[in-house]
Structures are given as structure tokens and as C-alpha cells.
Amino acid sequence: MDPRTALVPIRYLTLPGHGPEDVVADSLGRVLTGVADGRILRIDGLDDPSATRVTCVAETGGRPLGLELLPDGDLLVCDAEGALLRVDPEGGPDNVRVLTRTAAGERLRFCSNVVALPDGTVFFTVSTRVHPLHDWMGDLVEHTGTGRLLRLAPGADDAEVVLEGLQFANGIARGADDAFLVVAETGARRLTRFHLTGSRAGGAEPFAENLPGFPDNLWRGTPDGPIWIALAGPRVPPLDLLHRAGPAVRRRAARAALHAPYRPSGTIGVLALDDDGRTVAHLTRRRSGYRMVTSVCEAGGRLILGSLREPGLAVCEAPRPSGTPDRS
């Protein structure tokens, strides 16, 4: 059966802040996101427009991107300006703590997404070592391959590099039984599996390739649930062709791209994959008013979408399991 269905918006929620790049949901169905001015916002009551409340729970002073909720309720935050943070959403004015600003002794740049293992080990991505966040398009065009996967051991203050040469490393999710991680390579339209255990520990291989769009943040709500992938835009065939050109041609194209106006595609989409990399859901919408979906999570039986470009969130219908009757 074709898993592709329509991505149906139910409502849009304008936030008191711009660019909710990543969204995560806690066990109570509350959604947390970071916006461009550095604040972390918590949204309660998304199912009932009359009861929805938005609360600022922290001010990071940077640009929060990827988020990860910890079992104790704290939040890991990737600051695009060069830090991995730990935030207590229930704390006071000193509730933001820097975990690290370095990897292998080098200052971090463009931290993107993060996951934590049960033993306290944290893995996070750096999208590129060449371009800052506001020049992200330049890296996708130049195809620098300078993305990294980093590991921060419990108690350490300097991360180690465990995988490099990634094409705009982005979202990250835990695989089955924490035997592997799945890392999004936005610039290559693929997901990469990084082994954590067994004879292949420390090795990497493709998990899913030739995706129908550019994978951004990943999210997994439960260990037995699917891995959700936000597609920030559809495939661009001319970009595929450009990536086969030499480095000098790509650098010139990147400089030109940074001076050209950018308007996100009106086609949006999200994917759900199982632990074998098989697609279990592919939701798309053409001519969408909500553009550049950079994150997706499940909350209250709905899909919540975030975007680097939009001033709020989109709440959409989640796909029903096979055989579930339509309640409408």
C-alpha cells in the first residue's frame, strides 16, 4: 500500500517569536520550541484554541535549534552560535547552563540537533564548519561535507568527534535498543546509521537514501514508534547536478546563492520510517501557506510542525493506523 497521504492542517498558532526551528513534546502533550531571539517557549493546550497558553521558560541569549527532553524534565538545546546547553524549564533566571563550547579543543560552530542516551552520553551534530546559520543555503550549494557527529561523555566539558565528512549534518534520533543513531544529512538527501554497539560500533552506513526532500530535524516519541523526519523542501534536480561539479564551481555558486532572494517552496512534507529504514508514512501538501517545515513531533494525537521561517506552528492530522475507522 502506498503510505503517501495528504498533510492536513487543522490550525495555525502564531507565537510571540519567530522561527520555531525545532519542536518536541513532553509526556503531558506540551510542546517546547526555541525562537530566533533566544527564548524557549512552552505551549500548553494545543488541542483547544480557547485554552492554548504560551509561556517563556528560558532565555538562552543565543539562537536555539535542536532540542531534546531529558527524563528529569530538563531540556538539551543546541545553540547555533556555538554551544550545547542544558535548560531547566521549571527553574528561575539562572536555569541555562553551558555543557560545552568545544569539540576536540576547537570552538563549536552551528550546533544543530541532539539526543541523549540513558547512561547520560550526549550525541549532537554540527551542520557545517564553514558557514554560519544565516548562510545555511551557501553550505547546501557548496556541498562542503564538513558536518560532524559529536559525543559528549557524562561529566566531560569537551566533545569528541565520532563521525565527520557529513553533508550538512542535521537531525538525530535513537534507533532500536539504542544500538545505533540515525543522522540526517540534509545536503545529501539521506539518513545515515551510526552504530553504537556490536562489531560495527563506530561505523556508519546509509539508512535511507534518495529521500523525496531535504531531511531536517528528526523526532521519536517512543522507542517503538516511528522516526519522524521533517522535509524542509522538495528535491531540486539542478542542485543535484551542481553537486557533481568541482569545488571551485560550487563555491562560486554558493556566493551567488547568498545574494539571491530565497523563497521556500510551497510543497511541504514529513516522513515516518521504521528501524529498517522503511517508509511507514509520507505526508505531503502542495501550495502550502506554511513553508519550510524544519521539525515535526506528535502531541495529543496530532502532528506539530515547526519552521525556521514561519512566525508560529502548524497543527496537522496525524496518520491513523491501518484499519482505524474515520471518526469524521
Short mmCIF file of C-alpha atoms in Angstrom, two decimals:
data_model
loop_
_atom_site.label_atom_id
_atom_site.label_comp_id
_atom_site.label_asym_id
_atom_site.label_seq_id
_atom_site.Cartn_x
_atom_site.Cartn_y
_atom_site.Cartn_z
CA MET A 1 0.00 0.00 0.00
CA ASP A 2 1.27 3.47 -0.83
CA PRO A 3 1.94 5.21 2.54
CA ARG A 4 1.72 8.66 0.94
CA THR A 5 -1.23 10.74 2.15
CA ALA A 6 -2.21 14.40 2.44
CA LEU A 7 -0.75 16.57 5.18
CA VAL A 8 -3.92 18.18 6.51
CA PRO A 9 -3.60 21.36 8.60
CA ILE A 10 -6.11 21.80 11.41
CA ARG A 11 -4.95 25.16 12.72
CA TYR A 12 -2.00 27.54 12.88
CA LEU A 13 -0.71 29.04 16.08
CA THR A 14 1.11 32.35 15.87
CA LEU A 15 3.80 32.61 18.53
CA PRO A 16 5.27 35.65 20.29
CA GLY A 17 8.52 34.97 18.45
CA HIS A 18 9.78 34.00 15.00
CA GLY A 19 11.24 30.79 13.61
CA PRO A 20 10.31 27.83 15.87
CA GLU A 21 13.01 25.68 14.24
CA ASP A 22 12.57 22.51 16.34
CA VAL A 23 9.57 21.19 18.26
CA VAL A 24 9.46 18.48 20.94
CA ALA A 25 6.57 17.23 23.07
CA ASP A 26 6.67 16.13 26.71
CA SER A 27 4.64 13.38 28.40
CA LEU A 28 1.82 15.84 29.13
CA GLY A 29 1.45 16.78 25.48
CA ARG A 30 3.05 20.20 25.94
CA VAL A 31 5.26 21.40 23.09
CA LEU A 32 8.58 23.18 23.55
CA THR A 33 10.36 25.19 20.89
CA GLY A 34 13.09 27.79 20.53
CA VAL A 35 12.67 31.05 18.61
CA ALA A 36 15.05 33.43 16.89
CA ASP A 37 15.51 35.86 19.79
CA GLY A 38 16.88 33.07 22.01
CA ARG A 39 13.81 32.25 24.08
CA ILE A 40 12.50 28.75 24.80
CA LEU A 41 8.69 28.67 24.68
CA ARG A 42 6.30 26.07 26.09
CA ILE A 43 2.86 25.69 24.50
CA ASP A 44 0.02 24.12 26.53
CA GLY A 45 -3.45 23.18 25.34
CA LEU A 46 -2.81 22.90 21.61
CA ASP A 47 -5.95 20.79 21.19
CA ASP A 48 -8.23 23.60 22.41
CA PRO A 49 -7.67 27.04 20.81
CA SER A 50 -9.50 28.74 23.67
CA ALA A 51 -7.19 27.13 26.25
CA THR A 52 -3.83 27.41 24.46
CA ARG A 53 -1.16 29.14 26.54
CA VAL A 54 2.38 30.12 25.53
CA THR A 55 4.96 30.59 28.29
CA CYS A 56 8.60 31.65 28.05
CA VAL A 57 10.54 29.16 30.18
CA ALA A 58 14.11 30.29 29.41
CA GLU A 59 16.21 32.90 27.63
CA THR A 60 19.36 31.38 26.15
CA GLY A 61 20.91 34.53 24.74
CA GLY A 62 21.70 32.68 21.51
CA ARG A 63 19.79 31.03 18.67
CA PRO A 64 18.26 27.71 19.81
CA LEU A 65 17.88 24.99 17.17
CA GLY A 66 17.62 21.28 18.06
CA LEU A 67 16.04 20.26 21.37
CA GLU A 68 15.99 17.06 23.43
CA LEU A 69 13.88 16.43 26.52
CA LEU A 70 15.60 14.52 29.32
CA PRO A 71 13.86 12.10 31.72
CA ASP A 72 14.16 14.61 34.59
CA GLY A 73 12.35 17.29 32.58
CA ASP A 74 15.42 19.31 31.65
CA LEU A 75 15.98 20.26 28.03
CA LEU A 76 19.14 19.97 25.95
CA VAL A 77 19.45 22.87 23.50
CA CYS A 78 21.74 23.27 20.50
CA ASP A 79 22.75 26.91 20.24
CA ALA A 80 23.61 27.70 16.62
CA GLU A 81 26.07 30.31 17.84
CA GLY A 82 28.36 27.66 19.28
CA ALA A 83 27.25 25.87 22.43
CA LEU A 84 25.37 22.89 23.79
CA LEU A 85 23.10 23.99 26.65
CA ARG A 86 21.06 22.38 29.40
CA VAL A 87 17.90 24.23 30.39
CA ASP A 88 15.58 23.69 33.37
CA PRO A 89 12.12 24.74 32.10
CA GLU A 90 10.86 24.97 35.68
CA GLY A 91 13.80 26.99 37.00
CA GLY A 92 14.45 30.64 37.68
CA PRO A 93 16.65 33.21 35.93
CA ASP A 94 19.79 31.02 36.18
CA ASN A 95 18.23 27.99 34.55
CA VAL A 96 20.52 27.90 31.48
CA ARG A 97 23.81 26.05 31.80
CA VAL A 98 26.55 25.60 29.15
CA LEU A 99 27.62 21.95 28.78
CA THR A 100 30.30 22.55 26.16
CA ARG A 101 31.54 25.08 23.64
CA THR A 102 34.27 22.90 22.11
CA ALA A 103 34.90 19.67 20.23
CA ALA A 104 38.41 18.21 20.19
CA GLY A 105 39.60 21.55 21.56
CA GLU A 106 38.05 23.52 18.68
CA ARG A 107 35.30 26.08 19.18
CA LEU A 108 31.92 24.82 18.11
CA ARG A 109 30.07 26.29 15.18
CA PHE A 110 26.49 25.72 14.02
CA CYS A 111 25.27 23.15 16.57
CA SER A 112 22.17 21.60 15.06
CA ASN A 113 20.47 18.69 16.87
CA VAL A 114 20.97 16.47 19.90
CA VAL A 115 19.96 13.20 21.61
CA ALA A 116 20.84 11.72 25.00
CA LEU A 117 21.33 8.05 25.86
CA PRO A 118 20.16 6.51 29.16
CA ASP A 119 23.73 6.48 30.55
CA GLY A 120 23.97 10.27 30.17
CA THR A 121 26.06 10.26 26.99
CA VAL A 122 25.01 13.03 24.62
CA PHE A 123 25.41 12.98 20.85
CA PHE A 124 24.90 16.11 18.80
CA THR A 125 25.52 17.37 15.30
CA VAL A 126 27.37 20.32 13.81
CA SER A 127 25.91 21.10 10.39
CA THR A 128 28.98 22.74 8.87
CA ARG A 129 32.37 24.10 9.92
CA VAL A 130 32.36 26.65 7.08
CA HIS A 131 29.08 28.57 7.08
CA PRO A 132 27.13 30.15 9.97
CA LEU A 133 23.40 29.70 10.37
CA HIS A 134 22.41 32.76 8.35
CA ASP A 135 24.44 31.37 5.40
CA TRP A 136 22.96 27.85 5.57
CA MET A 137 21.99 27.99 1.90
CA GLY A 138 25.64 28.55 0.99
CA ASP A 139 26.62 25.25 2.54
CA LEU A 140 23.87 23.31 0.80
CA VAL A 141 25.03 24.74 -2.53
CA GLU A 142 28.78 24.46 -1.90
CA HIS A 143 28.34 20.92 -0.58
CA THR A 144 31.28 21.30 1.81
CA GLY A 145 30.89 17.95 3.57
CA THR A 146 32.17 19.43 6.85
CA GLY A 147 29.30 18.28 9.06
CA ARG A 148 30.10 16.28 12.19
CA LEU A 149 28.58 13.95 14.75
CA LEU A 150 29.96 14.65 18.23
CA ARG A 151 29.88 12.77 21.52
CA LEU A 152 29.90 14.39 24.97
CA ALA A 153 30.62 11.89 27.75
CA PRO A 154 28.96 12.33 31.17
CA GLY A 155 30.86 14.97 33.12
CA ALA A 156 33.07 15.99 30.17
CA ASP A 157 33.36 19.61 29.04
CA ASP A 158 34.90 18.94 25.61
CA ALA A 159 33.12 16.85 22.98
CA GLU A 160 34.84 14.27 20.80
CA VAL A 161 34.36 13.83 17.07
CA VAL A 162 32.97 10.39 16.22
CA LEU A 163 31.94 10.93 12.59
CA GLU A 164 32.80 13.66 10.09
CA GLY A 165 32.56 14.38 6.38
CA LEU A 166 28.77 14.68 6.61
CA GLN A 167 26.79 16.78 4.14
CA PHE A 168 25.10 19.34 6.39
CA ALA A 169 24.56 17.12 9.45
CA ASN A 170 21.20 17.90 10.98
CA GLY A 171 18.56 15.91 12.87
CA ILE A 172 19.44 12.92 15.02
CA ALA A 173 17.38 10.11 16.57
CA ARG A 174 17.97 6.95 18.58
CA GLY A 175 17.49 3.60 16.87
CA ALA A 176 16.06 0.36 18.26
CA ASP A 177 17.51 -0.67 21.66
CA ASP A 178 19.97 2.23 21.35
CA ALA A 179 22.09 0.05 19.08
CA PHE A 180 22.50 2.89 16.58
CA LEU A 181 21.75 6.51 15.83
CA VAL A 182 20.13 7.93 12.72
CA VAL A 183 21.61 11.20 11.46
CA ALA A 184 20.09 13.41 8.76
CA GLU A 185 22.44 14.67 6.04
CA THR A 186 20.36 17.47 4.60
CA GLY A 187 22.74 18.24 1.74
CA ALA A 188 22.78 14.63 0.53
CA ARG A 189 19.04 13.91 0.98
CA ARG A 190 19.88 10.86 3.06
CA LEU A 191 19.85 9.44 6.55
CA THR A 192 22.97 7.75 7.92
CA ARG A 193 23.10 4.99 10.51
CA PHE A 194 25.89 5.28 13.12
CA HIS A 195 26.44 2.06 15.08
CA LEU A 196 26.79 2.32 18.85
CA THR A 197 27.11 -1.36 19.75
CA GLY A 198 28.33 -4.66 18.33
CA SER A 199 31.16 -5.44 15.96
CA ARG A 200 30.35 -2.39 13.80
CA ALA A 201 30.36 0.13 16.68
CA GLY A 202 31.76 3.44 15.48
CA GLY A 203 31.00 2.65 11.85
CA ALA A 204 28.42 4.29 9.60
CA GLU A 205 26.34 3.31 6.60
CA PRO A 206 23.32 4.64 4.69
CA PHE A 207 19.98 4.18 6.46
CA ALA A 208 17.73 5.75 3.82
CA GLU A 209 18.85 7.40 0.58
CA ASN A 210 17.35 9.45 -2.24
CA LEU A 211 14.72 10.96 0.04
CA PRO A 212 11.98 12.99 -1.68
CA GLY A 213 13.18 16.15 0.04
CA PHE A 214 15.83 17.63 2.32
CA PRO A 215 15.69 15.98 5.76
CA ASP A 216 15.95 18.36 8.68
CA ASN A 217 15.13 17.59 12.32
CA LEU A 218 14.21 14.07 13.41
CA TRP A 219 11.93 13.09 16.29
CA ARG A 220 10.99 9.86 18.01
CA GLY A 221 8.36 9.95 20.71
CA THR A 222 8.61 6.36 21.97
CA PRO A 223 11.16 3.57 21.44
CA ASP A 224 8.62 1.51 19.48
CA GLY A 225 7.27 4.45 17.49
CA PRO A 226 8.47 5.59 14.07
CA ILE A 227 11.26 8.06 13.40
CA TRP A 228 9.64 11.25 12.10
CA ILE A 229 11.58 13.30 9.55
CA ALA A 230 10.74 16.86 8.58
CA LEU A 231 11.40 17.62 4.91
CA ALA A 232 12.48 21.25 4.69
CA GLY A 233 11.85 21.33 0.94
CA PRO A 234 11.35 19.03 -2.06
CA ARG A 235 14.17 17.67 -4.20
CA VAL A 236 15.82 20.25 -6.50
CA PRO A 237 17.26 18.44 -9.58
CA PRO A 238 19.55 21.36 -10.63
CA LEU A 239 21.16 21.23 -7.18
CA ASP A 240 21.82 17.51 -7.60
CA LEU A 241 23.58 18.32 -10.87
CA LEU A 242 25.61 21.14 -9.31
CA HIS A 243 26.87 18.82 -6.56
CA ARG A 244 28.65 16.78 -9.26
CA ALA A 245 30.69 19.84 -10.29
CA GLY A 246 34.12 20.69 -8.91
CA PRO A 247 34.70 22.60 -5.63
CA ALA A 248 35.55 25.90 -7.36
CA VAL A 249 32.28 25.86 -9.32
CA ARG A 250 30.30 25.06 -6.17
CA ARG A 251 32.00 27.86 -4.22
CA ARG A 252 31.12 30.41 -6.90
CA ALA A 253 27.54 29.13 -6.98
CA ALA A 254 27.33 29.38 -3.19
CA ARG A 255 28.45 33.01 -3.23
CA ALA A 256 25.79 33.78 -5.84
CA ALA A 257 23.12 31.92 -3.85
CA LEU A 258 23.81 34.00 -0.75
CA HIS A 259 22.97 37.19 -2.67
CA ALA A 260 19.84 35.85 -4.31
CA PRO A 261 16.40 36.21 -2.70
CA TYR A 262 15.17 32.94 -1.21
CA ARG A 263 11.54 31.90 -1.08
CA PRO A 264 10.77 28.47 0.35
CA SER A 265 8.85 26.02 -1.79
CA GLY A 266 5.11 25.75 -1.30
CA THR A 267 5.43 21.96 -1.16
CA ILE A 268 5.93 20.59 2.34
CA GLY A 269 6.22 17.08 3.69
CA VAL A 270 7.09 14.76 6.56
CA LEU A 271 8.17 11.13 6.58
CA ALA A 272 7.92 8.37 9.17
CA LEU A 273 10.39 5.46 8.96
CA ASP A 274 10.78 2.25 10.93
CA ASP A 275 14.05 0.87 12.28
CA ASP A 276 14.84 -0.80 8.98
CA GLY A 277 14.58 2.47 7.09
CA ARG A 278 11.24 1.58 5.52
CA THR A 279 8.69 4.34 4.95
CA VAL A 280 5.54 3.86 7.02
CA ALA A 281 4.06 7.30 6.32
CA HIS A 282 4.73 10.06 3.80
CA LEU A 283 2.53 13.11 4.22
CA THR A 284 2.74 15.93 1.70
CA ARG A 285 0.94 19.13 0.79
CA ARG A 286 1.37 21.31 -2.29
CA ARG A 287 0.72 25.05 -2.33
CA SER A 288 1.03 25.18 1.43
CA GLY A 289 0.79 28.55 3.16
CA TYR A 290 3.06 27.19 5.91
CA ARG A 291 6.52 26.77 4.42
CA MET A 292 9.93 25.25 5.10
CA VAL A 293 8.99 22.62 7.68
CA THR A 294 12.13 22.00 9.73
CA SER A 295 10.63 19.86 12.51
CA VAL A 296 7.75 17.59 13.40
CA CYS A 297 6.59 15.87 16.58
CA GLU A 298 3.47 14.12 17.83
CA ALA A 299 1.37 15.59 20.64
CA GLY A 300 -2.21 14.79 21.61
CA GLY A 301 -2.73 12.63 18.55
CA ARG A 302 -1.69 15.46 16.24
CA LEU A 303 1.43 16.32 14.28
CA ILE A 304 3.01 19.61 15.28
CA LEU A 305 5.18 21.30 12.66
CA GLY A 306 7.90 23.87 13.25
CA SER A 307 9.71 26.09 10.75
CA LEU A 308 12.86 28.18 10.61
CA ARG A 309 10.95 30.78 8.58
CA GLU A 310 7.41 30.94 9.98
CA PRO A 311 6.08 33.01 12.90
CA GLY A 312 4.36 30.04 14.52
CA LEU A 313 3.42 26.36 14.49
CA ALA A 314 1.10 24.27 12.32
CA VAL A 315 -1.12 21.60 13.87
CA CYS A 316 -1.97 18.77 11.47
CA GLU A 317 -3.83 15.49 11.36
CA ALA A 318 -1.65 12.51 12.27
CA PRO A 319 -1.98 9.41 10.07
CA ARG A 320 -4.26 6.75 11.51
CA PRO A 321 -3.01 3.19 11.95
CA SER A 322 -4.17 0.83 9.23
CA GLY A 323 -7.75 -0.32 9.87
CA THR A 324 -8.68 2.60 12.13
CA PRO A 325 -12.10 3.99 11.12
CA ASP A 326 -12.50 7.63 10.17
CA ARG A 327 -14.26 9.41 13.06
CA SER A 328 -15.38 12.35 10.95
#
